[in-house]
XYZ file of C-alpha atoms in Angstrom:
612
model
C 64.332 -206.031 -35.816
C 67.919 -204.778 -35.852
C 66.676 -201.172 -35.802
C 64.469 -201.854 -32.798
C 67.388 -203.452 -30.978
C 69.599 -200.458 -31.689
C 66.904 -198.181 -30.292
C 66.446 -200.178 -27.088
C 70.193 -200.340 -26.363
C 70.757 -196.618 -27.014
C 71.541 -194.830 -23.759
C 68.985 -192.290 -22.586
C 70.030 -189.042 -20.878
C 68.369 -189.807 -17.534
C 68.471 -193.606 -17.527
C 71.106 -194.041 -14.792
C 69.503 -191.652 -12.282
C 67.986 -194.473 -10.210
C 71.217 -196.456 -9.995
C 73.596 -193.660 -8.945
C 75.141 -194.064 -5.466
C 73.862 -191.893 -2.606
C 75.958 -188.918 -1.485
C 78.227 -190.257 1.297
C 78.808 -188.643 4.712
C 82.601 -188.498 5.234
C 84.180 -189.625 8.517
C 84.163 -186.945 11.226
C 87.839 -187.485 12.125
C 88.947 -187.215 8.489
C 86.922 -184.041 7.854
C 88.245 -182.308 10.966
C 91.825 -183.334 10.165
C 91.472 -181.818 6.647
C 89.833 -178.706 8.090
C 92.709 -178.169 10.549
C 95.208 -178.486 7.730
C 93.290 -175.875 5.697
C 93.451 -173.182 8.417
C 97.249 -173.436 8.877
C 98.176 -170.857 6.180
C 96.126 -168.207 8.046
C 97.260 -168.825 11.632
C 100.244 -168.077 13.820
C 101.371 -170.793 16.268
C 99.187 -169.539 19.098
C 96.034 -169.170 16.946
C 96.534 -172.612 15.442
C 96.972 -174.203 18.903
C 93.696 -172.610 20.053
C 91.829 -173.837 16.953
C 93.342 -177.311 17.424
C 91.875 -177.403 20.961
C 88.459 -176.196 19.693
C 88.424 -178.899 16.990
C 89.422 -181.641 19.481
C 86.686 -180.523 21.882
C 84.165 -180.518 19.008
C 85.254 -183.993 17.866
C 84.945 -185.509 21.352
C 81.716 -183.699 22.272
C 78.907 -182.000 20.352
C 80.502 -182.764 16.969
C 80.110 -186.506 17.496
C 76.426 -186.105 18.421
C 75.747 -183.875 15.395
C 77.588 -186.339 13.141
C 75.376 -189.193 14.407
C 72.256 -187.140 13.638
C 73.651 -186.381 10.172
C 74.186 -190.112 9.565
C 70.564 -190.709 10.613
C 69.379 -188.048 8.161
C 71.480 -189.566 5.373
C 69.837 -192.979 5.877
C 66.504 -191.595 4.723
C 67.768 -189.557 1.763
C 69.742 -190.350 -1.379
C 71.324 -186.911 -1.079
C 71.376 -185.571 2.494
C 72.673 -182.187 1.323
C 70.441 -181.391 -1.684
C 67.535 -179.568 -0.043
C 69.748 -177.805 2.514
C 72.191 -176.598 -0.139
C 69.467 -175.218 -2.372
C 67.961 -173.276 0.540
C 71.122 -172.082 2.293
C 73.212 -171.307 -0.798
C 70.438 -169.833 -2.933
C 66.786 -169.635 -1.921
C 67.132 -168.130 1.573
C 69.479 -165.340 0.425
C 67.769 -161.921 0.346
C 70.467 -160.079 -1.628
C 69.444 -159.067 -5.149
C 70.342 -162.300 -6.938
C 70.599 -161.139 -10.542
C 73.963 -159.500 -9.974
C 75.145 -161.280 -6.812
C 74.253 -164.893 -7.630
C 73.753 -165.302 -11.401
C 76.581 -166.417 -13.640
C 77.094 -165.024 -17.123
C 79.387 -165.436 -20.087
C 80.047 -164.346 -23.667
C 79.547 -166.660 -26.645
C 82.801 -167.501 -28.473
C 81.346 -167.240 -32.006
C 83.387 -164.073 -32.624
C 86.468 -166.314 -32.805
C 85.273 -168.024 -35.984
C 82.251 -167.337 -38.244
C 80.554 -164.442 -36.448
C 82.926 -161.524 -35.809
C 81.135 -158.355 -34.620
C 79.162 -156.896 -37.530
C 76.246 -154.455 -37.491
C 73.051 -155.612 -39.180
C 73.525 -159.312 -38.329
C 71.680 -159.460 -34.982
C 68.382 -160.914 -36.212
C 69.743 -163.376 -38.748
C 72.429 -164.740 -36.436
C 69.968 -164.691 -33.541
C 67.511 -166.911 -35.398
C 70.294 -169.455 -36.133
C 71.628 -169.393 -32.551
C 68.089 -169.836 -31.183
C 67.421 -172.702 -33.587
C 70.516 -174.616 -32.378
C 69.501 -174.007 -28.746
C 66.013 -175.302 -29.506
C 67.487 -178.391 -31.150
C 69.363 -179.062 -27.903
C 66.053 -178.686 -26.023
C 64.507 -181.281 -28.356
C 67.438 -183.661 -27.771
C 66.853 -183.313 -24.021
C 63.123 -183.971 -24.412
C 63.915 -187.104 -26.400
C 66.677 -188.021 -23.860
C 69.284 -188.057 -26.624
C 71.842 -185.816 -24.905
C 74.712 -188.249 -24.157
C 75.177 -189.251 -20.515
C 78.304 -187.626 -19.069
C 80.789 -190.230 -17.885
C 84.193 -190.439 -16.270
C 85.602 -193.691 -17.559
C 82.619 -196.036 -17.392
C 81.001 -194.236 -14.459
C 77.879 -192.252 -15.376
C 77.488 -188.814 -13.765
C 74.263 -187.345 -12.433
C 72.321 -185.620 -15.243
C 69.455 -184.209 -13.174
C 70.608 -180.581 -13.496
C 69.992 -180.767 -17.269
C 66.252 -180.876 -16.530
C 66.600 -177.364 -15.149
C 68.035 -175.548 -18.194
C 64.760 -174.951 -20.047
C 61.335 -173.868 -18.730
C 62.677 -173.194 -15.241
C 62.303 -170.068 -13.107
C 62.926 -168.934 -9.547
C 59.905 -167.358 -7.842
C 60.581 -164.738 -5.149
C 59.213 -165.374 -1.649
C 58.980 -163.099 1.388
C 61.504 -165.192 3.365
C 62.499 -167.941 0.918
C 62.325 -168.270 -2.873
C 61.195 -171.393 -4.715
C 61.973 -172.960 -8.089
C 59.331 -173.785 -10.691
C 60.344 -176.360 -13.282
C 57.908 -176.980 -16.146
C 60.214 -179.148 -18.285
C 59.112 -182.706 -19.128
C 60.745 -185.314 -21.347
C 58.579 -186.645 -24.194
C 57.876 -189.839 -22.253
C 56.755 -187.801 -19.213
C 54.213 -185.701 -21.098
C 53.633 -182.160 -22.342
C 56.255 -179.465 -21.930
C 55.969 -175.721 -22.730
C 56.968 -174.820 -26.300
C 57.156 -171.009 -26.254
C 60.002 -168.551 -25.703
C 59.976 -165.045 -24.201
C 61.574 -162.129 -26.081
C 62.544 -158.872 -24.334
C 63.094 -155.666 -26.298
C 63.066 -152.000 -25.199
C 61.147 -152.598 -21.967
C 58.512 -154.766 -23.678
C 57.780 -158.495 -23.346
C 56.704 -160.857 -26.151
C 56.112 -164.599 -26.416
C 55.800 -166.940 -29.367
C 55.520 -170.679 -29.859
C 58.573 -172.302 -31.460
C 56.610 -175.340 -32.676
C 54.291 -175.161 -35.668
C 52.167 -178.116 -36.759
C 54.326 -180.440 -34.652
C 57.625 -179.213 -36.133
C 60.264 -176.867 -34.787
C 60.323 -173.516 -36.580
C 63.210 -173.037 -39.008
C 65.696 -170.118 -38.681
C 63.894 -168.124 -41.439
C 60.614 -168.527 -39.511
C 62.240 -167.506 -36.203
C 63.855 -164.596 -38.087
C 60.420 -163.381 -39.177
C 59.195 -163.394 -35.543
C 62.261 -161.545 -34.277
C 62.002 -158.987 -37.111
C 58.366 -158.320 -36.230
C 59.281 -157.675 -32.563
C 62.348 -155.586 -33.434
C 60.446 -153.359 -35.911
C 57.506 -152.894 -33.540
C 59.747 -151.891 -30.624
C 61.825 -149.524 -32.748
C 58.809 -147.677 -34.169
C 56.708 -147.390 -30.973
C 57.325 -146.092 -27.414
C 59.359 -148.210 -24.963
C 57.553 -150.479 -22.506
C 57.560 -150.091 -18.701
C 60.488 -152.523 -18.169
C 58.748 -155.012 -15.843
C 61.789 -157.399 -15.965
C 63.851 -154.885 -13.941
C 61.840 -155.929 -10.866
C 63.680 -159.284 -10.908
C 66.950 -157.442 -10.167
C 65.600 -156.143 -6.835
C 66.304 -157.368 -3.280
C 64.361 -160.655 -2.963
C 61.729 -159.699 -0.376
C 61.046 -156.382 -2.119
C 60.588 -158.196 -5.442
C 58.281 -160.751 -3.770
C 56.078 -157.933 -2.420
C 56.083 -156.066 -5.737
C 55.096 -159.308 -7.498
C 52.200 -159.884 -5.088
C 51.044 -156.315 -5.648
C 51.346 -156.694 -9.436
C 49.095 -159.769 -9.291
C 46.588 -157.971 -7.037
C 46.252 -155.189 -9.666
C 44.960 -157.659 -12.259
C 44.685 -161.481 -12.093
C 45.761 -161.555 -15.763
C 49.181 -160.305 -14.591
C 49.681 -163.722 -12.945
C 48.907 -165.443 -16.270
C 51.495 -163.171 -17.933
C 54.115 -163.942 -15.264
C 53.455 -167.671 -15.646
C 53.954 -167.368 -19.409
C 57.459 -165.964 -18.755
C 58.220 -168.466 -15.974
C 57.287 -171.483 -18.082
C 58.905 -170.293 -21.335
C 61.838 -172.334 -22.650
C 64.198 -169.391 -22.288
C 64.278 -165.612 -22.365
C 65.780 -164.025 -25.469
C 66.983 -160.395 -25.305
C 67.306 -157.965 -28.181
C 69.862 -155.353 -27.069
C 70.526 -152.091 -28.947
C 74.148 -151.767 -27.814
C 77.280 -153.040 -29.590
C 79.960 -154.087 -27.084
C 83.620 -154.193 -28.069
C 85.078 -157.719 -28.169
C 88.151 -159.485 -29.580
C 89.389 -163.079 -29.077
C 91.998 -161.678 -26.646
C 89.698 -159.283 -24.741
C 86.128 -160.167 -23.772
C 85.946 -157.624 -20.891
C 83.350 -155.184 -22.219
C 80.924 -157.740 -23.621
C 81.128 -159.822 -20.422
C 80.410 -156.741 -18.312
C 77.315 -155.977 -20.402
C 76.068 -159.562 -20.118
C 76.585 -159.844 -16.350
C 75.794 -156.254 -15.385
C 73.840 -154.850 -18.343
C 70.341 -153.379 -18.804
C 68.035 -154.932 -16.138
C 64.913 -154.336 -18.274
C 66.347 -156.855 -20.757
C 66.957 -159.770 -18.373
C 64.514 -161.895 -16.427
C 66.956 -162.327 -13.535
C 65.157 -165.380 -12.116
C 65.158 -167.332 -15.366
C 67.476 -170.307 -15.656
C 68.498 -169.226 -19.176
C 68.656 -165.689 -20.609
C 70.117 -165.677 -24.111
C 71.320 -162.177 -24.995
C 71.912 -160.748 -28.477
C 73.593 -157.431 -29.269
C 73.165 -155.099 -32.229
C 76.572 -156.123 -33.661
C 75.681 -159.835 -33.773
C 77.523 -160.734 -30.552
C 75.909 -163.075 -27.997
C 76.048 -164.201 -24.388
C 73.960 -165.717 -21.621
C 72.964 -164.867 -18.064
C 71.617 -167.620 -15.796
C 70.163 -168.021 -12.331
C 72.601 -170.214 -10.376
C 70.040 -171.838 -8.056
C 68.762 -174.667 -10.306
C 72.089 -175.768 -11.810
C 75.838 -175.238 -11.894
C 77.645 -173.521 -14.745
C 79.027 -176.707 -16.314
C 75.502 -177.607 -17.479
C 75.115 -174.395 -19.467
C 78.718 -174.720 -20.713
C 77.604 -178.007 -22.265
C 74.658 -176.353 -24.052
C 76.828 -173.425 -25.222
C 79.541 -175.758 -26.473
C 76.957 -177.723 -28.479
C 75.668 -174.511 -30.121
C 79.229 -173.295 -30.794
C 80.129 -176.587 -32.502
C 76.959 -176.482 -34.631
C 77.670 -172.919 -35.777
C 81.181 -173.996 -36.830
C 79.830 -177.138 -38.528
C 77.394 -175.042 -40.605
C 79.885 -172.191 -41.244
C 77.633 -169.786 -39.363
C 74.806 -170.161 -41.889
C 71.412 -171.762 -42.318
C 71.641 -174.175 -45.229
C 68.024 -175.320 -45.346
C 64.819 -173.980 -46.940
C 64.068 -170.246 -46.896
C 60.316 -170.982 -47.031
C 58.299 -169.408 -44.201
C 55.017 -171.082 -43.259
C 51.949 -169.102 -42.256
C 52.657 -168.717 -38.550
C 50.767 -166.504 -36.106
C 52.656 -163.391 -34.985
C 54.248 -163.080 -31.521
C 51.947 -162.049 -28.671
C 52.870 -159.074 -26.496
C 52.412 -159.466 -22.740
C 51.073 -156.069 -21.704
C 51.002 -155.883 -17.909
C 48.447 -153.807 -16.034
C 50.563 -151.338 -14.058
C 50.038 -148.266 -11.882
C 52.253 -145.519 -10.493
C 53.346 -147.669 -7.554
C 54.667 -150.449 -9.858
C 56.307 -147.908 -12.189
C 58.009 -146.425 -9.150
C 59.108 -149.908 -8.006
C 60.642 -150.474 -11.460
C 62.548 -147.151 -11.249
C 63.852 -148.027 -7.762
C 64.888 -151.540 -8.863
C 66.777 -150.143 -11.857
C 68.491 -147.479 -9.739
C 69.753 -149.911 -7.057
C 70.847 -152.401 -9.704
C 72.746 -149.864 -11.839
C 74.412 -148.409 -8.753
C 75.841 -151.800 -7.755
C 76.593 -152.777 -11.379
C 78.669 -149.599 -11.879
C 80.849 -150.679 -8.924
C 81.835 -153.940 -10.613
C 85.226 -154.313 -12.303
C 85.330 -157.092 -14.924
C 88.483 -158.192 -16.743
C 88.454 -161.023 -19.312
C 91.711 -161.660 -21.171
C 93.400 -164.461 -23.096
C 96.908 -165.620 -22.217
C 98.244 -166.827 -25.560
C 101.936 -167.735 -24.970
C 101.038 -171.372 -24.264
C 98.219 -173.565 -22.957
C 97.313 -177.131 -22.035
C 99.686 -178.731 -24.559
C 102.804 -177.339 -22.906
C 101.691 -177.868 -19.282
C 100.787 -181.490 -20.104
C 104.169 -181.936 -21.790
C 105.773 -180.812 -18.529
C 103.528 -183.311 -16.690
C 101.698 -180.527 -14.834
C 97.916 -180.626 -14.450
C 96.638 -177.457 -16.194
C 93.961 -176.782 -13.545
C 96.462 -176.959 -10.678
C 98.831 -174.856 -12.820
C 96.308 -172.004 -12.972
C 95.290 -172.325 -9.310
C 98.912 -172.078 -8.166
C 99.586 -169.150 -10.506
C 96.606 -167.415 -8.879
C 97.968 -168.114 -5.381
C 101.328 -166.621 -6.367
C 99.677 -163.595 -8.012
C 97.521 -162.910 -4.934
C 100.526 -163.348 -2.635
C 102.554 -160.878 -4.731
C 99.731 -158.349 -4.901
C 98.580 -158.496 -1.277
C 101.611 -159.848 0.600
C 99.631 -162.636 2.266
C 97.942 -165.937 1.385
C 94.427 -165.736 -0.116
C 91.727 -168.134 1.110
C 90.468 -169.831 -2.018
C 87.319 -171.695 -3.040
C 87.650 -173.871 -6.137
C 84.597 -175.758 -7.344
C 84.798 -179.541 -7.521
C 81.829 -181.475 -8.887
C 80.197 -184.330 -6.948
C 78.116 -185.656 -9.842
C 79.301 -189.237 -9.299
C 76.505 -189.232 -6.724
C 72.725 -188.910 -6.937
C 71.810 -185.214 -7.430
C 75.413 -184.280 -6.567
C 76.411 -180.681 -7.237
C 79.632 -179.263 -5.805
C 82.265 -179.437 -3.075
C 84.979 -176.957 -2.116
C 88.650 -177.492 -2.901
C 90.597 -175.095 -0.669
C 93.480 -174.281 -3.016
C 95.415 -172.167 -0.527
C 97.443 -174.967 1.091
C 100.496 -174.942 3.353
C 102.438 -176.318 0.363
C 101.203 -173.530 -1.956
C 102.150 -170.837 0.579
C 105.634 -172.309 1.119
C 106.161 -172.232 -2.630
C 104.896 -168.605 -2.898
C 107.298 -167.599 -0.124
C 110.189 -169.300 -1.922
C 109.345 -167.404 -5.135
C 109.597 -164.117 -3.224
C 112.827 -165.097 -1.463
C 115.849 -164.258 -3.695
C 118.071 -166.694 -1.737
C 116.002 -169.755 -2.769
C 117.482 -171.688 -5.698
C 115.403 -172.516 -8.806
C 115.692 -176.225 -7.960
C 114.314 -175.665 -4.449
C 111.499 -173.493 -5.837
C 110.646 -176.186 -8.347
C 110.630 -178.867 -5.625
C 108.228 -176.805 -3.525
C 106.042 -176.097 -6.563
C 105.729 -179.800 -7.400
C 104.755 -180.525 -3.772
C 101.995 -177.920 -4.103
C 100.835 -179.545 -7.374
C 100.691 -182.977 -5.739
C 98.688 -181.602 -2.802
C 96.174 -179.885 -5.112
C 95.645 -183.043 -7.187
C 95.124 -185.092 -4.018
C 92.526 -182.655 -2.641
C 90.625 -182.588 -5.937
C 90.459 -186.413 -5.976
C 89.106 -186.434 -2.401
C 86.401 -183.921 -3.259
C 85.284 -185.719 -6.432
C 84.939 -188.902 -4.359
C 82.634 -187.149 -1.862
C 85.388 -186.871 0.741
C 85.656 -183.099 0.945
C 84.929 -181.429 4.295
C 83.227 -178.067 3.676
C 79.768 -179.495 2.873
C 80.148 -181.942 5.799
C 80.850 -179.068 8.226
C 77.864 -177.170 6.792
C 75.689 -180.237 7.442
C 76.830 -180.380 11.084
C 76.103 -176.661 11.549
C 72.623 -177.016 10.006
C 71.804 -180.002 12.232
C 72.711 -177.841 15.270
C 70.407 -175.076 13.981
C 67.551 -177.500 13.306
C 67.890 -178.893 16.842
C 67.910 -175.342 18.274
C 71.348 -175.942 19.756
C 73.856 -173.106 20.257
C 76.265 -172.608 17.329
C 79.344 -174.755 18.148
C 82.562 -172.834 18.886
C 84.211 -174.347 15.793
C 82.061 -172.035 13.638
C 82.580 -168.868 15.715
C 86.368 -169.294 15.963
C 87.976 -166.391 14.009
C 90.078 -168.869 12.004
C 86.909 -170.467 10.608
C 85.983 -167.327 8.640
C 89.599 -166.217 8.106
C 90.259 -169.465 6.217
C 87.120 -168.930 4.092
C 84.443 -170.797 6.083
C 80.909 -169.405 6.157
C 81.205 -168.069 2.579
C 84.232 -165.880 3.350
C 86.641 -166.970 0.627
C 88.699 -164.086 -0.742
C 89.187 -165.969 -4.033
C 86.063 -167.535 -5.525
C 87.217 -169.647 -8.470
C 86.192 -172.283 -10.963
C 87.461 -174.069 -14.038
C 84.872 -173.546 -16.798
C 86.142 -176.497 -18.827
C 88.234 -177.208 -21.882
C 86.106 -175.638 -24.647
C 85.859 -172.051 -25.980
C 83.054 -171.226 -23.504
C 83.797 -168.893 -20.578
C 81.757 -167.448 -17.710
C 82.021 -165.312 -14.587
C 80.346 -164.332 -11.287
C 80.942 -161.534 -8.776
C 83.330 -161.973 -5.807
C 82.076 -163.855 -2.744
C 83.205 -161.079 -0.366
C 83.631 -157.312 -0.802
C 87.440 -157.457 -0.486
C 87.735 -160.478 -2.752
C 87.830 -161.600 -6.380
C 85.850 -163.793 -8.698
C 88.294 -165.757 -10.878
C 87.160 -168.104 -13.656
C 89.092 -169.689 -16.481
C 89.018 -172.149 -19.306
C 91.864 -174.246 -20.621
C 92.653 -174.706 -24.307
C 95.546 -176.325 -26.170
C 97.260 -173.035 -26.951
C 95.834 -170.535 -24.451
C 94.236 -169.887 -21.065
C 91.302 -167.455 -20.962
C 90.684 -165.904 -17.556
C 87.847 -163.756 -16.251
C 88.179 -161.848 -13.003
C 85.824 -159.596 -11.039
C 86.341 -157.197 -8.126
C 84.448 -154.313 -6.494
C 85.804 -150.863 -7.405
C 84.707 -149.514 -4.003
C 87.220 -151.815 -2.286
C 90.493 -149.838 -2.361
C 92.750 -152.894 -1.975
C 91.476 -155.112 -4.814
C 92.209 -154.687 -8.506
C 91.128 -157.388 -10.982
C 93.288 -155.937 -13.780
C 96.451 -156.129 -11.664
C 95.588 -159.611 -10.428
C 95.130 -160.978 -13.963
C 98.397 -159.398 -15.167
C 100.221 -160.956 -12.192
C 98.622 -164.333 -12.942
C 99.988 -164.093 -16.502
C 103.449 -163.256 -15.096
C 103.154 -166.249 -12.762
C 102.392 -168.522 -15.745
C 105.661 -167.418 -17.337
C 107.634 -167.759 -14.090
C 106.309 -171.285 -13.484
C 107.149 -172.420 -16.987
C 110.610 -170.857 -16.696
C 111.083 -172.770 -13.446
C 110.322 -176.042 -15.226
C 112.749 -175.141 -18.021
C 115.675 -173.934 -15.890
C 115.556 -176.576 -13.167
C 115.684 -179.454 -15.675
C 113.258 -182.202 -14.814
């Protein structure tokens, strides 16, 4: 009886989904007031006055009408933004998404039990896969703990999208296929896809109702590895997923028209739990420098990634790992959670498998051999060429700052996230001589199907502080005062956004209502200050905190003359990852990161010299 009671009171992963509050629509006046404040760092007096007039006109006129329509829409939906966001941010985009949208990151195992070592790829791979598959089983059984802030549960819906999920290219809009089911909902796919030397294999990870053990997975991987290394390479079908979206959609339709079995093969990949890649290369990596391995994970061989898959797990010849994920179905924090779980399990087991070495009689992996012709082979060549051309233009820098970390910033009563954001503002200001419009991700998972909101970290307060740091006549005490004002402002904005009171998604909603009603685009959105301050996906700094574990990730910049900047926070260090385009003469990710590290030191010195 007691056991049954314990079972019934145990929280299930998705149990609070029905009771989460709906995503609120903020007040129009509040949103416009916050918007006006956010454009100030980028305007002179005259420009600001003009924008102020445009905003007032919008608030009194068309803006009010659009806001009313948005409120109407919100009445009928628990999340008024969800469908719009998925389409506008991800599925409508025609750019090649593998490089421009996906996020990627290196596994931190090299920092403990798995330093780079040739000859370990298959053994380590089977253990890493096994821990990932255990996480999948926990999700199916709804045993992954509900994320909470205090007693408030957060939305867990995105966790449904990690396994057995794939984006499907469309001529004008993509779609997402999700095959995952919890145990109580019914059957769920149980196979994984393995990519090696241009060839595609699948095998079931369950045998007689039980998950395969690492030695059994090892046997499957060894079979694939040996086969691919003793026979000619395959055609590299996966490279097609790195192509411009409409071109890939047409190539996919043509591939299916060649042979209906090709559709069955594509569906096998789409529905698989994840895609596992066996790479031949051995990237350089140390705990202080993850640059090369990160570059190979984000911008590596396109024949060894299924760009549309929600989870590509990548293994290198020297036993180093990473992942590459489509951003459409979920945000990075979800995968960070999975990666952190695997990392902890590897540490717990000292990087080894401590169970039985016995291998049951399991059927060998099946190769998916696509029917192809010259046209498809040519499409593959073209896809690879365009992908590698853009990939070679990407600069990726991933370093650890090891002088101090969260412990010291907390001791000084400074929030570590705001600390890094302000250091970035100062670094950009020093490098480019002007403020940098900045997008920082805030999560809105307090609400039903909530995803993200924008914190605009480049505030009037941050700019005033940057100016004081560059002005030799400003005293340390005055600089510190201005810095603390900038900290307070950042914390306040983050709280607003977490509570669903940000303004960027609200403005997007108003713009989309106008488009749906076939109304002209309101002047607010065509005003030069709208894009200059980052609106319409024009942020020069695209940033995100990747959490407080060893896991790190990165994406490309949002604009050609911008930077991607991602970081995690640990007790004794900050790891940062930055991206820039080499073809933009004014940006340099290496310089930016070095200046950020200098800013860390300057800020800490400020706190030490101007005694608090």
